[in-house]
Amino acid sequence: MSKFNNPPRLVSLFSGCGGLDLGFKRAGFKHVWANDFDSDAQAVYSLNLGKIDGRDILEIGEDEIPQGDILTAGFPCQPFSSAGSRKGVFDSRGMLYKECLRIIRKQMPKVIVFENVRGLLSTKYIDGRNLADVIVEDLSEMYGIGYNVVHKLLNASDYGVPQNRHRVFFVGVRKDIGVEFVFPPKQKKDNLTLRHILDIPKDVKNQVDWTLSPQALKMVNYIPEGGSWKDVPYEKLAPRFQRIRNDMKKYRSPNFYRRFSRDEINGTITASAQPENCGIIHPVENRRYTIREVARIQSFPDDFVFIDDSPKNITAMYKVIGNAVPVALAQSVATAIMEQVFKKKDIDEHR
């Protein structure tokens, strides 16, 4: 934790349920403002981290946001995700990063952090340029001061997260500070397999799961630990899956219904929590992971609580957890920023 009497102030945009913010809090940053439009994310954030502005970012004026030393933004990733339509900037959500620029121009914080899916790196801007290059250029030239910007594709399992989840981070440090950020080194992957995280004490909250459909449950019965839908006998597959099995090349050899073994690191958990989209099936029990198990795969601590009072809330919690930035990954990046920028002797500790 930071030893500052007045720790660096964090402004958080598109905060989700708080994975990124919790990681920065653990690294010693002080939250002064957070925002997310999703009501389910708001509910979880307020339970664990405090007040969050629930308005659409388009409705929020720059003068309404308190000054921060650092601004973070996990702007919507769906337009760039391989699990979505990949419309990129042609999806209205794909341009929401421009709202971040609007606020950055007003505040010119010392540090900026953007986080998104790796699909952003292969997305083209409306003029044909690579979107990642546009983001770097926008930040580098801002207001004649600009930022030294670096970006890197990180695998969460390299930073203490029990999940192979690739995300791109952009970190910009204001040029007058004279620092070019260096991403933290990879860590050893000790104790990250499912065997080390699924033994949860009974008194920990949110140990409920979303029941599989009858068709899904029928398929899961045939899938061994470490297997997938390819282990299901052909005659037991639904007609839709038989058509895909008949022409695997056409469908790019999908690996539906992945059941990771206890001796593997889990794959990416998605917001949909569907067996076709992510490894959400328990290694040895014929069910989805519970909300708490998914939270552990995303490196949320057991005292971070979620809402599970109704079936609607259960599915919503899978969504907000799947959309979150893994806490341990966020903390690793945040700690590196704290050490390289805010503990630098010739930089003011606070505004």
Tab-separated table of N, CA and C in Angstrom, residues 49-209:
chain	number	residue	atom	x	y	z
A	49	LEU	N	-17.359	-1.093	-2.884
A	49	LEU	CA	-16.371	-0.031	-3.049
A	49	LEU	C	-16.901	1.367	-2.764
A	50	GLY	N	-18.213	1.510	-2.681
A	50	GLY	CA	-18.764	2.816	-2.366
A	50	GLY	C	-19.562	3.430	-3.498
A	51	LYS	N	-19.683	4.733	-3.467
A	51	LYS	CA	-20.553	5.470	-4.373
A	51	LYS	C	-20.092	5.361	-5.825
A	52	ILE	N	-21.063	5.241	-6.726
A	52	ILE	CA	-20.782	5.202	-8.158
A	52	ILE	C	-21.853	5.993	-8.890
A	53	ASP	N	-21.449	6.812	-9.835
A	53	ASP	CA	-22.379	7.607	-10.645
A	53	ASP	C	-22.955	6.687	-11.723
A	54	GLY	N	-24.275	6.556	-11.760
A	54	GLY	CA	-24.905	5.627	-12.678
A	54	GLY	C	-25.398	6.227	-13.978
A	55	ARG	N	-25.062	7.471	-14.244
A	55	ARG	CA	-25.547	8.104	-15.472
A	55	ARG	C	-24.776	7.641	-16.703
A	56	ASP	N	-25.404	7.801	-17.853
A	56	ASP	CA	-24.726	7.586	-19.120
A	56	ASP	C	-23.598	8.603	-19.231
A	57	ILE	N	-22.409	8.154	-19.630
A	57	ILE	CA	-21.263	9.054	-19.719
A	57	ILE	C	-21.531	10.231	-20.658
A	58	LEU	N	-22.422	10.031	-21.638
A	58	LEU	CA	-22.748	11.101	-22.584
A	58	LEU	C	-23.464	12.261	-21.903
A	59	GLU	N	-24.053	11.999	-20.740
A	59	GLU	CA	-24.820	13.014	-20.027
A	59	GLU	C	-24.010	13.737	-18.951
A	60	ILE	N	-22.768	13.341	-18.778
A	60	ILE	CA	-21.964	13.874	-17.675
A	60	ILE	C	-21.001	14.934	-18.203
A	61	GLY	N	-21.095	16.120	-17.641
A	61	GLY	CA	-20.194	17.203	-18.030
A	61	GLY	C	-18.820	17.051	-17.410
A	62	GLU	N	-17.795	17.534	-18.102
A	62	GLU	CA	-16.431	17.435	-17.595
A	62	GLU	C	-16.270	18.104	-16.240
A	63	ASP	N	-17.006	19.207	-16.017
A	63	ASP	CA	-16.879	19.952	-14.773
A	63	ASP	C	-17.538	19.248	-13.587
A	64	GLU	N	-18.304	18.199	-13.858
A	64	GLU	CA	-18.973	17.466	-12.786
A	64	GLU	C	-18.080	16.400	-12.160
A	65	ILE	N	-16.936	16.157	-12.758
A	65	ILE	CA	-16.054	15.090	-12.300
A	65	ILE	C	-14.899	15.690	-11.511
A	66	PRO	N	-14.650	15.220	-10.294
A	66	PRO	CA	-13.536	15.768	-9.510
A	66	PRO	C	-12.192	15.489	-10.174
A	67	GLN	N	-11.231	16.340	-9.893
A	67	GLN	CA	-9.897	16.191	-10.465
A	67	GLN	C	-9.213	14.936	-9.939
A	68	GLY	N	-8.593	14.198	-10.848
A	68	GLY	CA	-7.851	13.015	-10.449
A	68	GLY	C	-6.400	13.081	-10.882
A	69	ASP	N	-5.557	12.320	-10.210
A	69	ASP	CA	-4.162	12.172	-10.612
A	69	ASP	C	-4.026	11.095	-11.680
A	70	ILE	N	-4.961	10.158	-11.685
A	70	ILE	CA	-4.944	9.067	-12.641
A	70	ILE	C	-6.370	8.799	-13.093
A	71	LEU	N	-6.537	8.511	-14.369
A	71	LEU	CA	-7.850	8.183	-14.915
A	71	LEU	C	-7.775	6.811	-15.559
A	72	THR	N	-8.698	5.941	-15.181
A	72	THR	CA	-8.776	4.601	-15.763
A	72	THR	C	-10.088	4.456	-16.512
A	73	ALA	N	-10.080	3.616	-17.537
A	73	ALA	CA	-11.292	3.403	-18.319
A	73	ALA	C	-11.264	2.033	-18.987
A	74	GLY	N	-12.225	1.216	-18.643
A	74	GLY	CA	-12.418	-0.050	-19.335
A	74	GLY	C	-13.607	0.100	-20.260
A	75	PHE	N	-13.468	0.972	-21.273
A	75	PHE	CA	-14.615	1.280	-22.132
A	75	PHE	C	-15.117	0.015	-22.827
A	76	PRO	N	-16.407	-0.018	-23.221
A	76	PRO	CA	-17.048	-1.248	-23.686
A	76	PRO	C	-16.220	-2.029	-24.701
A	77	CYS	N	-16.077	-3.340	-24.427
A	77	CYS	CA	-15.222	-4.171	-25.263
A	77	CYS	C	-15.990	-4.951	-26.319
A	78	GLN	N	-17.323	-5.011	-26.206
A	78	GLN	CA	-18.091	-5.857	-27.117
A	78	GLN	C	-17.852	-5.565	-28.600
A	79	PRO	N	-17.690	-4.298	-29.001
A	79	PRO	CA	-17.469	-4.033	-30.422
A	79	PRO	C	-16.176	-4.628	-30.971
A	80	PHE	N	-15.223	-4.966	-30.084
A	80	PHE	CA	-13.928	-5.457	-30.520
A	80	PHE	C	-13.717	-6.925	-30.209
A	81	SER	N	-14.689	-7.553	-29.550
A	81	SER	CA	-14.519	-8.909	-29.063
A	81	SER	C	-14.803	-9.949	-30.131
A	82	SER	N	-13.994	-11.019	-30.125
A	82	SER	CA	-14.227	-12.122	-31.072
A	82	SER	C	-15.502	-12.868	-30.734
A	83	ALA	N	-16.001	-12.685	-29.493
A	83	ALA	CA	-17.256	-13.331	-29.100
A	83	ALA	C	-18.473	-12.528	-29.552
A	84	GLY	N	-18.247	-11.311	-30.046
A	84	GLY	CA	-19.342	-10.462	-30.490
A	84	GLY	C	-19.351	-10.293	-31.993
A	85	SER	N	-19.935	-9.199	-32.451
A	85	SER	CA	-20.088	-8.983	-33.887
A	85	SER	C	-18.860	-8.356	-34.526
A	86	ARG	N	-17.906	-7.872	-33.687
A	86	ARG	CA	-16.667	-7.249	-34.172
A	86	ARG	C	-16.937	-6.070	-35.104
A	87	LYS	N	-17.956	-5.256	-34.796
A	87	LYS	CA	-18.233	-4.074	-35.612
A	87	LYS	C	-17.256	-2.947	-35.325
A	88	GLY	N	-16.520	-3.071	-34.214
A	88	GLY	CA	-15.510	-2.075	-33.889
A	88	GLY	C	-16.069	-0.681	-33.779
A	89	VAL	N	-15.393	0.287	-34.414
A	89	VAL	CA	-15.815	1.676	-34.295
A	89	VAL	C	-17.125	1.947	-35.010
A	90	PHE	N	-17.603	0.997	-35.802
A	90	PHE	CA	-18.889	1.179	-36.469
A	90	PHE	C	-20.057	0.836	-35.550
A	91	ASP	N	-19.753	0.257	-34.394
A	91	ASP	CA	-20.718	0.094	-33.315
A	91	ASP	C	-20.608	1.361	-32.472
A	92	SER	N	-21.740	1.962	-32.113
A	92	SER	CA	-21.702	3.234	-31.378
A	92	SER	C	-20.917	3.122	-30.082
A	93	ARG	N	-20.899	1.930	-29.476
A	93	ARG	CA	-20.141	1.741	-28.238
A	93	ARG	C	-18.636	1.799	-28.492
A	94	GLY	N	-18.252	1.486	-29.746
A	94	GLY	CA	-16.837	1.471	-30.073
A	94	GLY	C	-16.198	2.836	-30.068
A	95	MET	N	-16.993	3.885	-30.086
A	95	MET	CA	-16.443	5.237	-30.064
A	95	MET	C	-16.530	5.883	-28.675
A	96	LEU	N	-16.945	5.112	-27.691
A	96	LEU	CA	-17.068	5.693	-26.356
A	96	LEU	C	-15.714	6.088	-25.762
A	97	TYR	N	-14.645	5.568	-26.329
A	97	TYR	CA	-13.353	6.006	-25.823
A	97	TYR	C	-13.145	7.497	-26.093
A	98	LYS	N	-13.869	8.038	-27.105
A	98	LYS	CA	-13.805	9.471	-27.371
A	98	LYS	C	-14.343	10.272	-26.180
A	99	GLU	N	-15.292	9.683	-25.435
A	99	GLU	CA	-15.787	10.336	-24.229
A	99	GLU	C	-14.691	10.394	-23.169
A	100	CYS	N	-13.848	9.375	-23.155
A	100	CYS	CA	-12.704	9.407	-22.243
A	100	CYS	C	-11.785	10.571	-22.603
A	101	LEU	N	-11.543	10.755	-23.902
A	101	LEU	CA	-10.671	11.845	-24.348
A	101	LEU	C	-11.230	13.199	-23.946
A	102	ARG	N	-12.552	13.333	-24.021
A	102	ARG	CA	-13.202	14.591	-23.638
A	102	ARG	C	-12.886	14.935	-22.184
A	103	ILE	N	-12.928	13.956	-21.336
A	103	ILE	CA	-12.676	14.178	-19.907
A	103	ILE	C	-11.181	14.348	-19.639
A	104	ILE	N	-10.366	13.595	-20.356
A	104	ILE	CA	-8.917	13.724	-20.193
A	104	ILE	C	-8.454	15.132	-20.575
A	105	ARG	N	-8.994	15.675	-21.666
A	105	ARG	CA	-8.609	17.022	-22.096
A	105	ARG	C	-8.878	18.059	-21.006
A	106	LYS	N	-9.957	17.856	-20.276
A	106	LYS	CA	-10.321	18.789	-19.209
A	106	LYS	C	-9.384	18.642	-18.009
A	107	GLN	N	-9.054	17.389	-17.661
A	107	GLN	CA	-8.309	17.133	-16.427
A	107	GLN	C	-6.800	17.045	-16.618
A	108	MET	N	-6.367	16.511	-17.745
A	108	MET	CA	-4.946	16.235	-17.990
A	108	MET	C	-4.299	15.577	-16.766
A	109	PRO	N	-4.827	14.411	-16.346
A	109	PRO	CA	-4.249	13.716	-15.197
A	109	PRO	C	-2.820	13.262	-15.487
A	110	LYS	N	-2.113	12.922	-14.462
A	110	LYS	CA	-0.723	12.484	-14.642
A	110	LYS	C	-0.640	11.167	-15.415
A	111	VAL	N	-1.594	10.287	-15.178
A	111	VAL	CA	-1.550	8.956	-15.787
A	111	VAL	C	-2.926	8.577	-16.321
A	112	ILE	N	-2.921	7.862	-17.442
A	112	ILE	CA	-4.147	7.339	-18.049
A	112	ILE	C	-3.972	5.838	-18.238
A	113	VAL	N	-5.014	5.066	-17.933
A	113	VAL	CA	-4.989	3.618	-18.171
A	113	VAL	C	-6.258	3.220	-18.908
A	114	PHE	N	-6.084	2.620	-20.088
A	114	PHE	CA	-7.197	2.030	-20.830
A	114	PHE	C	-7.016	0.513	-20.828
A	115	GLU	N	-8.125	-0.208	-20.734
A	115	GLU	CA	-8.089	-1.674	-20.784
A	115	GLU	C	-9.160	-2.157	-21.745
A	116	ASN	N	-8.816	-3.178	-22.544
A	116	ASN	CA	-9.797	-3.707	-23.492
A	116	ASN	C	-9.399	-5.106	-23.943
A	117	VAL	N	-10.262	-5.725	-24.741
A	117	VAL	CA	-9.983	-7.059	-25.274
A	117	VAL	C	-8.915	-6.976	-26.359
A	118	ARG	N	-8.274	-8.104	-26.637
A	118	ARG	CA	-7.197	-8.072	-27.619
A	118	ARG	C	-7.691	-7.830	-29.037
A	119	GLY	N	-8.999	-8.028	-29.259
A	119	GLY	CA	-9.550	-7.748	-30.576
A	119	GLY	C	-9.386	-6.302	-30.994
A	120	LEU	N	-9.219	-5.408	-30.020
A	120	LEU	CA	-9.008	-4.002	-30.345
A	120	LEU	C	-7.742	-3.821	-31.181
A	121	LEU	N	-6.748	-4.663	-30.941
A	121	LEU	CA	-5.468	-4.522	-31.636
A	121	LEU	C	-5.573	-4.803	-33.125
A	122	SER	N	-6.595	-5.534	-33.545
A	122	SER	CA	-6.772	-5.832	-34.970
A	122	SER	C	-7.942	-5.069	-35.579
A	123	THR	N	-8.443	-4.071	-34.839
A	123	THR	CA	-9.581	-3.272	-35.304
A	123	THR	C	-9.098	-2.041	-36.064
A	124	LYS	N	-9.773	-1.749	-37.166
A	124	LYS	CA	-9.449	-0.574	-37.962
A	124	LYS	C	-10.338	0.607	-37.572
A	125	TYR	N	-9.738	1.776	-37.587
A	125	TYR	CA	-10.475	3.009	-37.373
A	125	TYR	C	-11.255	3.341	-38.641
A	126	ILE	N	-12.158	4.325	-38.579
A	126	ILE	CA	-13.018	4.637	-39.717
A	126	ILE	C	-12.236	5.100	-40.944
A	127	ASP	N	-10.995	5.579	-40.737
A	127	ASP	CA	-10.195	6.022	-41.884
A	127	ASP	C	-9.201	4.957	-42.343
A	128	GLY	N	-9.324	3.746	-41.793
A	128	GLY	CA	-8.473	2.647	-42.219
A	128	GLY	C	-7.240	2.425	-41.368
A	129	ARG	N	-6.896	3.376	-40.512
A	129	ARG	CA	-5.752	3.185	-39.635
A	129	ARG	C	-6.076	2.168	-38.542
A	130	ASN	N	-5.028	1.600	-37.964
A	130	ASN	CA	-5.213	0.696	-36.841
A	130	ASN	C	-5.715	1.492	-35.640
A	131	LEU	N	-6.765	1.008	-34.995
A	131	LEU	CA	-7.365	1.753	-33.889
A	131	LEU	C	-6.376	1.966	-32.745
A	132	ALA	N	-5.547	0.972	-32.456
A	132	ALA	CA	-4.565	1.137	-31.381
A	132	ALA	C	-3.621	2.299	-31.681
A	133	ASP	N	-3.223	2.451	-32.948
A	133	ASP	CA	-2.347	3.562	-33.325
A	133	ASP	C	-3.057	4.900	-33.167
A	134	VAL	N	-4.355	4.919	-33.463
A	134	VAL	CA	-5.135	6.150	-33.319
A	134	VAL	C	-5.199	6.557	-31.845
A	135	ILE	N	-5.429	5.586	-30.970
A	135	ILE	CA	-5.504	5.879	-29.535
A	135	ILE	C	-4.179	6.448	-29.040
A	136	VAL	N	-3.082	5.826	-29.446
A	136	VAL	CA	-1.761	6.309	-29.040
A	136	VAL	C	-1.533	7.729	-29.551
A	137	GLU	N	-1.896	7.971	-30.810
A	137	GLU	CA	-1.705	9.302	-31.394
A	137	GLU	C	-2.562	10.349	-30.690
A	138	ASP	N	-3.816	10.011	-30.413
A	138	ASP	CA	-4.708	10.951	-29.732
A	138	ASP	C	-4.141	11.390	-28.390
A	139	LEU	N	-3.615	10.427	-27.647
A	139	LEU	CA	-3.087	10.735	-26.320
A	139	LEU	C	-1.722	11.410	-26.395
A	140	SER	N	-0.921	11.028	-27.366
A	140	SER	CA	0.442	11.563	-27.473
A	140	SER	C	0.458	13.054	-27.785
A	141	GLU	N	-0.545	13.511	-28.552
A	141	GLU	CA	-0.542	14.886	-29.032
A	141	GLU	C	-1.492	15.806	-28.278
A	142	MET	N	-2.100	15.312	-27.218
A	142	MET	CA	-3.149	16.060	-26.545
A	142	MET	C	-2.670	17.377	-25.942
A	143	TYR	N	-3.301	18.466	-26.360
A	143	TYR	CA	-3.106	19.802	-25.780
A	143	TYR	C	-1.660	20.282	-25.799
A	144	GLY	N	-0.881	19.791	-26.716
A	144	GLY	CA	0.496	20.254	-26.795
A	144	GLY	C	1.398	19.702	-25.715
A	145	ILE	N	0.831	19.033	-24.730
A	145	ILE	CA	1.620	18.390	-23.665
A	145	ILE	C	1.740	16.914	-23.986
A	146	GLY	N	0.579	16.271	-24.021
A	146	GLY	CA	0.512	14.877	-24.438
A	146	GLY	C	1.045	13.883	-23.425
A	147	TYR	N	0.996	12.646	-23.825
A	147	TYR	CA	1.370	11.533	-22.965
A	147	TYR	C	2.365	10.606	-23.662
A	148	ASN	N	3.288	10.072	-22.877
A	148	ASN	CA	4.107	8.951	-23.344
A	148	ASN	C	3.263	7.693	-23.175
A	149	VAL	N	2.863	7.096	-24.287
A	149	VAL	CA	1.900	5.995	-24.245
A	149	VAL	C	2.554	4.686	-24.687
A	150	VAL	N	2.338	3.653	-23.900
A	150	VAL	CA	2.753	2.305	-24.288
A	150	VAL	C	1.543	1.392	-24.152
A	151	HIS	N	1.516	0.346	-24.949
A	151	HIS	CA	0.435	-0.626	-24.795
A	151	HIS	C	0.997	-2.032	-24.954
A	152	LYS	N	0.317	-2.969	-24.320
A	152	LYS	CA	0.811	-4.342	-24.332
A	152	LYS	C	-0.335	-5.311	-24.092
A	153	LEU	N	-0.268	-6.449	-24.776
A	153	LEU	CA	-1.237	-7.516	-24.553
A	153	LEU	C	-0.751	-8.360	-23.383
A	154	LEU	N	-1.557	-8.448	-22.332
A	154	LEU	CA	-1.182	-9.174	-21.128
A	154	LEU	C	-2.060	-10.403	-20.952
A	155	ASN	N	-1.457	-11.482	-20.478
A	155	ASN	CA	-2.216	-12.666	-20.092
A	155	ASN	C	-2.356	-12.637	-18.583
A	156	ALA	N	-3.582	-12.640	-18.102
A	156	ALA	CA	-3.839	-12.498	-16.666
A	156	ALA	C	-3.121	-13.555	-15.836
A	157	SER	N	-2.937	-14.752	-16.379
A	157	SER	CA	-2.280	-15.815	-15.607
A	157	SER	C	-0.806	-15.519	-15.358
A	158	ASP	N	-0.237	-14.564	-16.089
A	158	ASP	CA	1.143	-14.139	-15.824
A	158	ASP	C	1.243	-13.188	-14.640
A	159	TYR	N	0.084	-12.835	-14.070
A	159	TYR	CA	0.061	-11.847	-12.986
A	159	TYR	C	-0.814	-12.310	-11.818
A	160	GLY	N	-0.763	-13.593	-11.540
A	160	GLY	CA	-1.412	-14.116	-10.348
A	160	GLY	C	-2.885	-14.437	-10.472
A	161	VAL	N	-3.419	-14.428	-11.696
A	161	VAL	CA	-4.839	-14.724	-11.913
A	161	VAL	C	-4.979	-16.173	-12.396
A	162	PRO	N	-5.839	-16.977	-11.785
A	162	PRO	CA	-5.994	-18.372	-12.202
A	162	PRO	C	-6.857	-18.513	-13.459
A	163	GLN	N	-6.442	-17.839	-14.517
A	163	GLN	CA	-7.228	-17.797	-15.751
A	163	GLN	C	-6.341	-17.300	-16.898
A	164	ASN	N	-6.378	-17.999	-18.012
A	164	ASN	CA	-5.710	-17.519	-19.219
A	164	ASN	C	-6.664	-16.561	-19.926
A	165	ARG	N	-6.435	-15.295	-19.715
A	165	ARG	CA	-7.325	-14.245	-20.206
A	165	ARG	C	-6.455	-13.121	-20.766
A	166	HIS	N	-6.537	-12.873	-22.049
A	166	HIS	CA	-5.698	-11.865	-22.693
A	166	HIS	C	-6.437	-10.536	-22.807
A	167	ARG	N	-5.786	-9.489	-22.322
A	167	ARG	CA	-6.349	-8.149	-22.403
A	167	ARG	C	-5.236	-7.164	-22.746
A	168	VAL	N	-5.591	-6.137	-23.506
A	168	VAL	CA	-4.617	-5.114	-23.865
A	168	VAL	C	-4.759	-3.928	-22.915
A	169	PHE	N	-3.631	-3.443	-22.436
A	169	PHE	CA	-3.586	-2.262	-21.577
A	169	PHE	C	-2.811	-1.156	-22.280
A	170	PHE	N	-3.365	0.045	-22.248
A	170	PHE	CA	-2.669	1.254	-22.673
A	170	PHE	C	-2.359	2.047	-21.401
A	171	VAL	N	-1.113	2.441	-21.218
A	171	VAL	CA	-0.742	3.279	-20.080
A	171	VAL	C	-0.030	4.509	-20.622
A	172	GLY	N	-0.573	5.677	-20.310
A	172	GLY	CA	0.028	6.935	-20.733
A	172	GLY	C	0.440	7.771	-19.536
A	173	VAL	N	1.668	8.240	-19.543
A	173	VAL	CA	2.169	9.127	-18.489
A	173	VAL	C	2.416	10.499	-19.106
A	174	ARG	N	1.893	11.533	-18.486
A	174	ARG	CA	2.019	12.880	-19.042
A	174	ARG	C	3.497	13.216	-19.298
A	175	LYS	N	3.770	13.780	-20.478
A	175	LYS	CA	5.149	13.948	-20.931
A	175	LYS	C	5.990	14.833	-20.030
A	176	ASP	N	5.364	15.811	-19.374
A	176	ASP	CA	6.163	16.692	-18.526
A	176	ASP	C	6.680	15.992	-17.269
A	177	ILE	N	6.169	14.809	-16.987
A	177	ILE	CA	6.641	14.036	-15.834
A	177	ILE	C	7.943	13.308	-16.173
A	178	GLY	N	8.129	13.006	-17.454
A	178	GLY	CA	9.395	12.411	-17.885
A	178	GLY	C	9.544	10.931	-17.600
A	179	VAL	N	8.439	10.203	-17.604
A	179	VAL	CA	8.470	8.757	-17.352
A	179	VAL	C	7.809	8.028	-18.512
A	180	GLU	N	8.441	6.979	-18.994
A	180	GLU	CA	7.796	6.068	-19.938
A	180	GLU	C	7.546	4.767	-19.200
A	181	PHE	N	6.307	4.428	-19.058
A	181	PHE	CA	5.918	3.287	-18.236
A	181	PHE	C	6.474	1.977	-18.782
A	182	VAL	N	6.895	1.120	-17.861
A	182	VAL	CA	7.353	-0.230	-18.195
A	182	VAL	C	6.418	-1.214	-17.507
A	183	PHE	N	5.826	-2.103	-18.275
A	183	PHE	CA	4.895	-3.071	-17.693
A	183	PHE	C	5.629	-4.006	-16.730
A	184	PRO	N	4.938	-4.463	-15.694
A	184	PRO	CA	5.583	-5.323	-14.698
A	184	PRO	C	5.996	-6.660	-15.297
A	185	PRO	N	7.056	-7.271	-14.766
A	185	PRO	CA	7.494	-8.579	-15.278
A	185	PRO	C	6.487	-9.671	-14.962
A	186	LYS	N	6.531	-10.719	-15.751
A	186	LYS	CA	5.637	-11.850	-15.522
A	186	LYS	C	5.993	-12.542	-14.210
A	187	GLN	N	4.980	-13.115	-13.577
A	187	GLN	CA	5.170	-13.838	-12.333
A	187	GLN	C	5.109	-15.344	-12.588
A	188	LYS	N	5.594	-16.112	-11.645
A	188	LYS	CA	5.473	-17.566	-11.744
A	188	LYS	C	4.009	-17.965	-11.609
A	189	LYS	N	3.650	-19.051	-12.266
A	189	LYS	CA	2.245	-19.483	-12.256
A	189	LYS	C	2.004	-20.578	-11.217
A	190	ASP	N	2.500	-20.341	-10.032
A	190	ASP	CA	2.316	-21.305	-8.950
A	190	ASP	C	0.882	-21.258	-8.420
A	191	ASN	N	0.317	-22.404	-8.175
A	191	ASN	CA	-0.981	-22.532	-7.504
A	191	ASN	C	-2.123	-21.831	-8.249
A	192	LEU	N	-2.078	-21.817	-9.568
A	192	LEU	CA	-3.141	-21.176	-10.347
A	192	LEU	C	-4.084	-22.177	-11.006
A	193	THR	N	-3.815	-23.465	-10.870
A	193	THR	CA	-4.710	-24.445	-11.468
A	193	THR	C	-5.994	-24.550	-10.644
A	194	LEU	N	-7.015	-25.092	-11.267
A	194	LEU	CA	-8.325	-25.176	-10.617
A	194	LEU	C	-8.285	-25.936	-9.300
A	195	ARG	N	-7.368	-26.866	-9.198
A	195	ARG	CA	-7.260	-27.645	-7.969
A	195	ARG	C	-7.008	-26.752	-6.747
A	196	HIS	N	-6.378	-25.619	-6.987
A	196	HIS	CA	-6.005	-24.735	-5.880
A	196	HIS	C	-7.061	-23.684	-5.543
A	197	ILE	N	-8.100	-23.579	-6.357
A	197	ILE	CA	-9.048	-22.475	-6.114
A	197	ILE	C	-10.486	-22.911	-5.898
A	198	LEU	N	-10.810	-24.184	-6.142
A	198	LEU	CA	-12.210	-24.610	-6.066
A	198	LEU	C	-12.623	-25.156	-4.703
A	199	ASP	N	-11.692	-25.258	-3.780
A	199	ASP	CA	-12.014	-25.725	-2.427
A	199	ASP	C	-12.399	-24.515	-1.581
A	200	ILE	N	-13.679	-24.172	-1.598
A	200	ILE	CA	-14.158	-22.941	-0.966
A	200	ILE	C	-14.887	-23.267	0.341
A	201	PRO	N	-14.542	-22.596	1.426
A	201	PRO	CA	-15.233	-22.835	2.697
A	201	PRO	C	-16.744	-22.619	2.564
A	202	LYS	N	-17.511	-23.389	3.294
A	202	LYS	CA	-18.966	-23.347	3.172
A	202	LYS	C	-19.572	-22.012	3.597
A	203	ASP	N	-18.867	-21.280	4.470
A	203	ASP	CA	-19.451	-20.035	4.961
A	203	ASP	C	-19.227	-18.855	4.015
A	204	VAL	N	-18.514	-19.053	2.918
A	204	VAL	CA	-18.304	-17.978	1.943
A	204	VAL	C	-19.579	-17.788	1.131
A	205	LYS	N	-19.966	-16.536	0.909
A	205	LYS	CA	-21.219	-16.234	0.226
A	205	LYS	C	-21.151	-16.502	-1.283
A	206	ASN	N	-22.342	-16.542	-1.872
A	206	ASN	CA	-22.514	-16.603	-3.336
A	206	ASN	C	-22.130	-17.940	-3.948
A	207	GLN	N	-22.310	-19.010	-3.210
A	207	GLN	CA	-22.042	-20.332	-3.758
A	207	GLN	C	-23.321	-20.911	-4.362
A	208	VAL	N	-23.809	-20.228	-5.387
A	208	VAL	CA	-24.991	-20.646	-6.129
A	208	VAL	C	-24.633	-20.682	-7.599
A	209	ASP	N	-25.314	-21.551	-8.343
A	209	ASP	CA	-25.007	-21.646	-9.766
A	209	ASP	C	-26.260	-21.513	-10.615
